[in-house]
PDB file of C-alpha atoms in Angstrom:
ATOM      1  CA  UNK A   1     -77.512 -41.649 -31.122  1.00 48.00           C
ATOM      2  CA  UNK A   2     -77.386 -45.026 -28.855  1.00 50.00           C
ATOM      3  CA  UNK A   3     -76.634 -46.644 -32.403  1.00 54.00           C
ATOM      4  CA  UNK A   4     -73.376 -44.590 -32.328  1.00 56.00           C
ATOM      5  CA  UNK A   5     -72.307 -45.085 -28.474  1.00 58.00           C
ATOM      6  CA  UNK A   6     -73.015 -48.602 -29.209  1.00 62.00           C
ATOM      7  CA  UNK A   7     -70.739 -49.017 -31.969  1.00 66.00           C
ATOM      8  CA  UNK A   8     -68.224 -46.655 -30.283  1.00 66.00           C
ATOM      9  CA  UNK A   9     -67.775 -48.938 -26.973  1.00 64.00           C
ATOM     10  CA  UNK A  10     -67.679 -52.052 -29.555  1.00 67.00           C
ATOM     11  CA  UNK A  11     -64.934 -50.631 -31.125  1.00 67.00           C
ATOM     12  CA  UNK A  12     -63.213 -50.088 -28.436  1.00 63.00           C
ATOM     13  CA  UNK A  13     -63.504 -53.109 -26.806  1.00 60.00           C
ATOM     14  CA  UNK A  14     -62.498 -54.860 -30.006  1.00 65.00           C
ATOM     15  CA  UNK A  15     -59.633 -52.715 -29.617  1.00 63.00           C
ATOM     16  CA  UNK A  16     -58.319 -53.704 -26.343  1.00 60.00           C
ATOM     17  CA  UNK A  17     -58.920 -57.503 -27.171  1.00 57.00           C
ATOM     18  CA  UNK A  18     -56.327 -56.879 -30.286  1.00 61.00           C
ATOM     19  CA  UNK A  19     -54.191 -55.263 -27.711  1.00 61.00           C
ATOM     20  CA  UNK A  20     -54.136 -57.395 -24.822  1.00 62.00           C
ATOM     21  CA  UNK A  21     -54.286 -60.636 -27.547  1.00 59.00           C
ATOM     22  CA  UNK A  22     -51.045 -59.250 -29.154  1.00 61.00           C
ATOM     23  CA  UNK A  23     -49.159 -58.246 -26.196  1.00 63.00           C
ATOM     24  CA  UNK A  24     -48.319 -62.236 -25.221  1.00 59.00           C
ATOM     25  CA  UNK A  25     -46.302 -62.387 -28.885  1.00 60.00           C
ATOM     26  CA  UNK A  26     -44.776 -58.860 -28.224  1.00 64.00           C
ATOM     27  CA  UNK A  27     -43.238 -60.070 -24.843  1.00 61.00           C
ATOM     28  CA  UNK A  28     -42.219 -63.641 -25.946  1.00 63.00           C
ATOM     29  CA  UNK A  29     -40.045 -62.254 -28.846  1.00 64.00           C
ATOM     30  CA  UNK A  30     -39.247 -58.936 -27.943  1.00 73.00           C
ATOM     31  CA  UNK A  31     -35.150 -59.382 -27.629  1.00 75.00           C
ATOM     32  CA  UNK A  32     -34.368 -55.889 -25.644  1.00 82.00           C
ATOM     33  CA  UNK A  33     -33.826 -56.961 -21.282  1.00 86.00           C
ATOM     34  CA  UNK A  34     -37.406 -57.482 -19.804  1.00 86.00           C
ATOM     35  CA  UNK A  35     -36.592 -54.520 -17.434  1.00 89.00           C
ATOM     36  CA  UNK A  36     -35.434 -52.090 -19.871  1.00 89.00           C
ATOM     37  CA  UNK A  37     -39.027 -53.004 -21.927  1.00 88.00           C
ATOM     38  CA  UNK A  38     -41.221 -52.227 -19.217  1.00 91.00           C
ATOM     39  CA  UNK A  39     -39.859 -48.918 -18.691  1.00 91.00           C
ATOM     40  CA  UNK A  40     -39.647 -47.865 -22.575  1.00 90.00           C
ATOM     41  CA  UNK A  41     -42.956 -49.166 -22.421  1.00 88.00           C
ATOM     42  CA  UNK A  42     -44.444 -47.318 -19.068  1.00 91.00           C
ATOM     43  CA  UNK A  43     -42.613 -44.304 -20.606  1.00 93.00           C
ATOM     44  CA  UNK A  44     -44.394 -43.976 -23.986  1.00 92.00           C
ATOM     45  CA  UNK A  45     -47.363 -45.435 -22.503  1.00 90.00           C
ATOM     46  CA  UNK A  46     -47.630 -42.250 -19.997  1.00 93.00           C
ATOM     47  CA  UNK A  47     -46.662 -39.515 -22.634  1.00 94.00           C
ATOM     48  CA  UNK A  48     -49.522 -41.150 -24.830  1.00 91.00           C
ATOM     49  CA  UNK A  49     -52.276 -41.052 -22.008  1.00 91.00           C
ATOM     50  CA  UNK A  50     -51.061 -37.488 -20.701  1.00 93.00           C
ATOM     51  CA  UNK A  51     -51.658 -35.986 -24.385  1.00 93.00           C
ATOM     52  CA  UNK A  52     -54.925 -37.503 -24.330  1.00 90.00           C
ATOM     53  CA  UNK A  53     -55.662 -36.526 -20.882  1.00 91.00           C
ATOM     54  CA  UNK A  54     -54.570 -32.778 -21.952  1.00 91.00           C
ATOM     55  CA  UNK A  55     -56.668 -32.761 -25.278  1.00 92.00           C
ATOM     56  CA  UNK A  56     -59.925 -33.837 -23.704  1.00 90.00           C
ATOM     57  CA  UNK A  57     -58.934 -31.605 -20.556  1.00 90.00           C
ATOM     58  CA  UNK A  58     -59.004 -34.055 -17.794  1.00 89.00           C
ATOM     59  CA  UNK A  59     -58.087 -33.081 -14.209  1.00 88.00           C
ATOM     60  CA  UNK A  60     -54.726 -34.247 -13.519  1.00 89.00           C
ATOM     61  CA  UNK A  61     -54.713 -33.115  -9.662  1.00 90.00           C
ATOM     62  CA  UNK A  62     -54.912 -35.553  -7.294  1.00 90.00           C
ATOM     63  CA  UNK A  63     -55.239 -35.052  -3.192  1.00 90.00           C
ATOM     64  CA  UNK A  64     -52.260 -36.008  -1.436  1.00 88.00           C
ATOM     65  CA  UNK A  65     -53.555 -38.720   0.470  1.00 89.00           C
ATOM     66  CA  UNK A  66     -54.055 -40.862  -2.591  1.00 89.00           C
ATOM     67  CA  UNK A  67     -50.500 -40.279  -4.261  1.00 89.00           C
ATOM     68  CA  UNK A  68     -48.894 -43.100  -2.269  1.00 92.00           C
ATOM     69  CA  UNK A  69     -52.348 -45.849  -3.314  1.00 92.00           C
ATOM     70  CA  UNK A  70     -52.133 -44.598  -6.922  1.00 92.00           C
ATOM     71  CA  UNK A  71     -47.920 -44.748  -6.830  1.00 93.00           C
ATOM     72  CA  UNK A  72     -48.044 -47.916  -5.174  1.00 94.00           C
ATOM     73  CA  UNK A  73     -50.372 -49.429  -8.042  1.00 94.00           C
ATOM     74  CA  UNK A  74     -47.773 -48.311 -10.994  1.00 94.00           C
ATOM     75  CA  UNK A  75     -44.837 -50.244  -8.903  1.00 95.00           C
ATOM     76  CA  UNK A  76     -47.385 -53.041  -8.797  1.00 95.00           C
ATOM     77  CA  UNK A  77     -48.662 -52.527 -12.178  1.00 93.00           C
ATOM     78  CA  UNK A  78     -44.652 -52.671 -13.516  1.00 94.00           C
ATOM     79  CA  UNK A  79     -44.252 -55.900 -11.366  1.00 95.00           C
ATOM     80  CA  UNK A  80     -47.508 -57.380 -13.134  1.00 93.00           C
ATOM     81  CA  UNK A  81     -45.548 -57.127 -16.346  1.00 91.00           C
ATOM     82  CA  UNK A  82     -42.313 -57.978 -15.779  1.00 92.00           C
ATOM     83  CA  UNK A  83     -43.338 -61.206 -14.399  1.00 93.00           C
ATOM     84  CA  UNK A  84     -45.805 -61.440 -17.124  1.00 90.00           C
ATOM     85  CA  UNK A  85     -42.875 -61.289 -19.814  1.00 89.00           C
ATOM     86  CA  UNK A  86     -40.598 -63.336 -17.705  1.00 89.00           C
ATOM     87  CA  UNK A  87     -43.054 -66.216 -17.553  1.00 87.00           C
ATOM     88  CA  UNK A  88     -43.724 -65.954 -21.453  1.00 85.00           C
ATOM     89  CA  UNK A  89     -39.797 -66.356 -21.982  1.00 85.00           C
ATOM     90  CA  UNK A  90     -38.969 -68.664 -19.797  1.00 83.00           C
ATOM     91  CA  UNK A  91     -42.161 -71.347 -22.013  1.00 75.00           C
ATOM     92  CA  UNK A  92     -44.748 -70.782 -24.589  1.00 73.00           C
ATOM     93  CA  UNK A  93     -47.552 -67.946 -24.804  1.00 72.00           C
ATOM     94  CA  UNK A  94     -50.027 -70.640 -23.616  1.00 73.00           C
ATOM     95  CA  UNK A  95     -48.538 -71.571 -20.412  1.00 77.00           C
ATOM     96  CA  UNK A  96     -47.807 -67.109 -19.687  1.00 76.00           C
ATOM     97  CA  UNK A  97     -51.148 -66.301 -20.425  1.00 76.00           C
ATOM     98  CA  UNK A  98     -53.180 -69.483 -19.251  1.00 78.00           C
ATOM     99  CA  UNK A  99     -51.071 -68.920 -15.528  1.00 83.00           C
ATOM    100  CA  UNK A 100     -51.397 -64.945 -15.387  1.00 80.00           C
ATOM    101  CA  UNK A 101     -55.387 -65.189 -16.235  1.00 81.00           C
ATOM    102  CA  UNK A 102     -55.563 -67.048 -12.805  1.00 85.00           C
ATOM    103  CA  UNK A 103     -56.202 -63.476 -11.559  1.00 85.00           C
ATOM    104  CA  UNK A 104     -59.624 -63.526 -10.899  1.00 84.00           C
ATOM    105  CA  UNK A 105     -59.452 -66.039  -8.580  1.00 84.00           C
ATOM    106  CA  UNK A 106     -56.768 -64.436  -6.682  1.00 87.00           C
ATOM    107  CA  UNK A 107     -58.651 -61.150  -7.146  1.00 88.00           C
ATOM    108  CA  UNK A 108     -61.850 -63.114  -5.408  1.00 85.00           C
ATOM    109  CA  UNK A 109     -59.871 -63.859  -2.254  1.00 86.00           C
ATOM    110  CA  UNK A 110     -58.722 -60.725  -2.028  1.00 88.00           C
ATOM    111  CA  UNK A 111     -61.625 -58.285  -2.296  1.00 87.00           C
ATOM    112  CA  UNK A 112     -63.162 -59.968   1.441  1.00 85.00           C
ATOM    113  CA  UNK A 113     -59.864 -59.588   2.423  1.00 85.00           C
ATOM    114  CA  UNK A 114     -59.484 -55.721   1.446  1.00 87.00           C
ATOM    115  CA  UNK A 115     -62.978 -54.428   1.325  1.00 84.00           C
ATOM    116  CA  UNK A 116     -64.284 -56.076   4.192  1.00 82.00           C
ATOM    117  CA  UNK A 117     -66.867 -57.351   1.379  1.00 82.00           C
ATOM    118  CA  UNK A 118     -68.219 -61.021   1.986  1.00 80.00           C
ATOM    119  CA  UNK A 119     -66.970 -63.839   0.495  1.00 76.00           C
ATOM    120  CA  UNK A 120     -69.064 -65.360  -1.630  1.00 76.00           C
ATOM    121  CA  UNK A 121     -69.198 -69.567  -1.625  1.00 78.00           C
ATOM    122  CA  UNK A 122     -68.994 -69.786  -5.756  1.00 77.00           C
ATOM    123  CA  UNK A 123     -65.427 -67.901  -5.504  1.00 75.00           C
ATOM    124  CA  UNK A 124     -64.128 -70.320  -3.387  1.00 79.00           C
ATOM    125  CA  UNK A 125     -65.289 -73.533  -5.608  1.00 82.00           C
ATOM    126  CA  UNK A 126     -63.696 -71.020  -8.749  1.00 78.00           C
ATOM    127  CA  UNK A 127     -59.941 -70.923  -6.720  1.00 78.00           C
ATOM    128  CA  UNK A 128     -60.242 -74.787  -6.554  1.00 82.00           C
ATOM    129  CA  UNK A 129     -60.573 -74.963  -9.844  1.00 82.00           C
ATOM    130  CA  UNK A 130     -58.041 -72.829 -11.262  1.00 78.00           C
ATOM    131  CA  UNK A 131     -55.492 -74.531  -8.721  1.00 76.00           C
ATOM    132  CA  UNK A 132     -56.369 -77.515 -10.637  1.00 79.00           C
ATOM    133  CA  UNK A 133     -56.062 -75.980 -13.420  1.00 77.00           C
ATOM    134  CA  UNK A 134     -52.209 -74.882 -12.891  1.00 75.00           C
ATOM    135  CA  UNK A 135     -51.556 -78.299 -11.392  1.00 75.00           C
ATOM    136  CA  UNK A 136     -52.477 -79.827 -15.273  1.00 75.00           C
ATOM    137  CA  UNK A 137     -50.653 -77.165 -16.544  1.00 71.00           C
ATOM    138  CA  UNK A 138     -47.074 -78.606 -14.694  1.00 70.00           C
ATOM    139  CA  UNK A 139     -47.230 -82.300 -14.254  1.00 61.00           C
ATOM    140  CA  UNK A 140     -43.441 -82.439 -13.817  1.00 66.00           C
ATOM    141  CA  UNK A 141     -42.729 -80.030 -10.093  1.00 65.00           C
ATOM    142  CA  UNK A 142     -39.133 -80.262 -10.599  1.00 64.00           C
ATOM    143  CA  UNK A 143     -37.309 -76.606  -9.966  1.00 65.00           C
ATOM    144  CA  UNK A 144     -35.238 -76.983 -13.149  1.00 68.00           C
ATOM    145  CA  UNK A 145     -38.648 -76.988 -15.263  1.00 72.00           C
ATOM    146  CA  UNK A 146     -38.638 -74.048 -17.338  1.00 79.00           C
ATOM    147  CA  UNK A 147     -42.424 -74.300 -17.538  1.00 79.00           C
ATOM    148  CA  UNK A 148     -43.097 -74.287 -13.702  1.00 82.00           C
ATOM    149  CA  UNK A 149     -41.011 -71.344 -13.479  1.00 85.00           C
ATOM    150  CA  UNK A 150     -43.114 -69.799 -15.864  1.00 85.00           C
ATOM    151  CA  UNK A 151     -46.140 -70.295 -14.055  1.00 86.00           C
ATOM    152  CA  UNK A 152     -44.728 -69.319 -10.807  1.00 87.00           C
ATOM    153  CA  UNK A 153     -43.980 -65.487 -12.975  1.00 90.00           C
ATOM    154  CA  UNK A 154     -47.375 -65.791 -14.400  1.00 89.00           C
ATOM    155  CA  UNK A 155     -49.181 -66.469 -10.552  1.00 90.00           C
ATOM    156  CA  UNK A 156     -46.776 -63.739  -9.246  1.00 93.00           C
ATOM    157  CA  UNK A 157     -47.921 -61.608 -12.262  1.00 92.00           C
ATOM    158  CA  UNK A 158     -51.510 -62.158 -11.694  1.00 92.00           C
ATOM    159  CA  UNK A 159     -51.137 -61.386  -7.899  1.00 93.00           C
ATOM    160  CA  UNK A 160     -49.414 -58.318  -8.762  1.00 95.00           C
ATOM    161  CA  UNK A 161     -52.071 -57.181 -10.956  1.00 93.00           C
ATOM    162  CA  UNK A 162     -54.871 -58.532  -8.090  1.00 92.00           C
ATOM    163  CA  UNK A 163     -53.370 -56.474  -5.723  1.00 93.00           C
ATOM    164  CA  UNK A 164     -53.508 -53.221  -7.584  1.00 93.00           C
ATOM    165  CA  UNK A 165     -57.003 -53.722  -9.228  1.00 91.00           C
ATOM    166  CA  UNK A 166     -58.458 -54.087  -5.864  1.00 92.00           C
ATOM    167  CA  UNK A 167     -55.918 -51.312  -4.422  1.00 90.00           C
ATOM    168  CA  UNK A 168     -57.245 -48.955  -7.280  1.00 90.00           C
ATOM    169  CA  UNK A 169     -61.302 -49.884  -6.898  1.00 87.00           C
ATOM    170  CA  UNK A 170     -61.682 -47.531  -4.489  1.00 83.00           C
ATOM    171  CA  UNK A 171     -60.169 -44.387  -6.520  1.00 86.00           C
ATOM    172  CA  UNK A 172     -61.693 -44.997 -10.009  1.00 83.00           C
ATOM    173  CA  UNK A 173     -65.043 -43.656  -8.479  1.00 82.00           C
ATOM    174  CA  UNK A 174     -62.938 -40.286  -7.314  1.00 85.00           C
ATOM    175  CA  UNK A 175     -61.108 -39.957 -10.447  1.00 88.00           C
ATOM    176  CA  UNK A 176     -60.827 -40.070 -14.070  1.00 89.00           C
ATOM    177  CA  UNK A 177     -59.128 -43.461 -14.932  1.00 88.00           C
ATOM    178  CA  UNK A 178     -56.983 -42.303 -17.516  1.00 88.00           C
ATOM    179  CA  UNK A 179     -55.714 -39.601 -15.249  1.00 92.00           C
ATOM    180  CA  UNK A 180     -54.930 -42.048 -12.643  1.00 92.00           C
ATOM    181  CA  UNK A 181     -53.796 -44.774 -15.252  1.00 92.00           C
ATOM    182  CA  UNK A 182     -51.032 -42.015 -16.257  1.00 93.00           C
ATOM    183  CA  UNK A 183     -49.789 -41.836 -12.870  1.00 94.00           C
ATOM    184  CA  UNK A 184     -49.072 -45.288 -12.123  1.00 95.00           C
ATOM    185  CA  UNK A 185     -47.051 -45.445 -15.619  1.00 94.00           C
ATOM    186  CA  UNK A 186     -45.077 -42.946 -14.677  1.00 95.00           C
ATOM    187  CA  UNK A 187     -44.515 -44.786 -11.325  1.00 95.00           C
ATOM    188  CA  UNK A 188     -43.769 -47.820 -13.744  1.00 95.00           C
ATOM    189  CA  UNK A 189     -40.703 -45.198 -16.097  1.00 94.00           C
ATOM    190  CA  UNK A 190     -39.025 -44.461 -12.790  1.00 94.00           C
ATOM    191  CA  UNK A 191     -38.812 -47.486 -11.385  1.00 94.00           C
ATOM    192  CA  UNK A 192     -38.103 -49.868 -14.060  1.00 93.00           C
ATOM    193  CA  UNK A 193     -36.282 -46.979 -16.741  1.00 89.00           C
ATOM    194  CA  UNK A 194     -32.980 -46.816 -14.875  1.00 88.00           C
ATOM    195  CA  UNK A 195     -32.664 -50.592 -15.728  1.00 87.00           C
ATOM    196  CA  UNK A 196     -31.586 -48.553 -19.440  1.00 83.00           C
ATOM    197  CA  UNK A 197     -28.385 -47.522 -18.256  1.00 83.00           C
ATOM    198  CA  UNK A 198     -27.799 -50.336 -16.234  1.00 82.00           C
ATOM    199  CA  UNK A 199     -28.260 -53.385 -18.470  1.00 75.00           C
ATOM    200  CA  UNK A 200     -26.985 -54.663 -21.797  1.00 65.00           C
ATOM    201  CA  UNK A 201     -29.658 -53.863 -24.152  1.00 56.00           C
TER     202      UNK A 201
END
């Protein structure tokens, strides 16, 4: 029986590896508006996780003094990928992915910061090194350079997505994740879906 769980998590994890592995080529080449793509995408995304919340009969309520956190996190989480996709067309998938991973460094300065948790020393010598890191990344800091503006949208991406994982730590021990993961893509549709009608696509 653990034989089974085991290979059940492994296969899942595999599975969000291939997901999260393929989703730098999907936004680099992807030729529909940025916008308009992140709210096709939070669209199907939610109508995918609300039939699975419905089939394995997940609690969709949620107490009204959490609506605004979990709303807030979609807008967030929409922001986290439309910089994302912005950064990987403005340079390569390298340079997108290499800036936006700088999250958990950001994420480490802003736990303390949020949680009133304590700061731990190691986190701080981990920020110096990822600044380093991006400073390798961009040798040439002139404004034109299509590769420091695509680590600016990949730092503002991985802020974004700080923001809301540390927003959302507190309410993933209150409530099914999926559940609350379906929210904030719906918060993502509205927001970024209008962009359909407004845009060429």
């Amino acid at each position: 029986m653990k034989q089974k769980g085991l290979l059940k998590d492994l296969f899942q994890l595999n599975l969000g590896v291939l997901f999260i592995s393929t989703s730098g080529v999907l936004g680099r080449y992807i030729e529909m508006p940025v916008l308009i793509t992140i709210g096709l995408r939070g669209l199907f995304a939610a109508l995918i996780l609300y039939g699975l919340c419905k089939w394995q009969k997940i609690d969709l309520r949620i107490d009204k003094k959490d609506r605004t956190t979990v709303l807030l996190g979609g807008v967030l989480l929409g922001i986290h990928w439309a910089t994302y996709f912005y950064a990987l067309q403005l340079s390569n998938i390298a340079i997108g992915m290499l800036s936006l991973f700088t999250y958990p460094a950001i994420t480490a300065i802003l736990e303390p910061i949020m949680l009133k948790t304590k700061m731990q020393p190691f986190h701080l010598v981990l920020v110096v090194m990822v600044l380093l890191g991006v400073y390798f990344l961009v040798p040439d800091f002139d404004i034109e350079n299509s590769n420091l503006k695509a680590v600016g949208f990949g730092i503002l991406s991985a802020i974004s997505y700080s923001f809301r994982n540390v927003m959302m730590k507190t309410k993933v021990e209150s409530y099914n994740g999926t559940m609350l993961m379906v929210y904030q893509l719906i918060a993502v549709a509205v927001v970024f879906c209008p962009f359909y009608f407004i845009l060429d696509s």
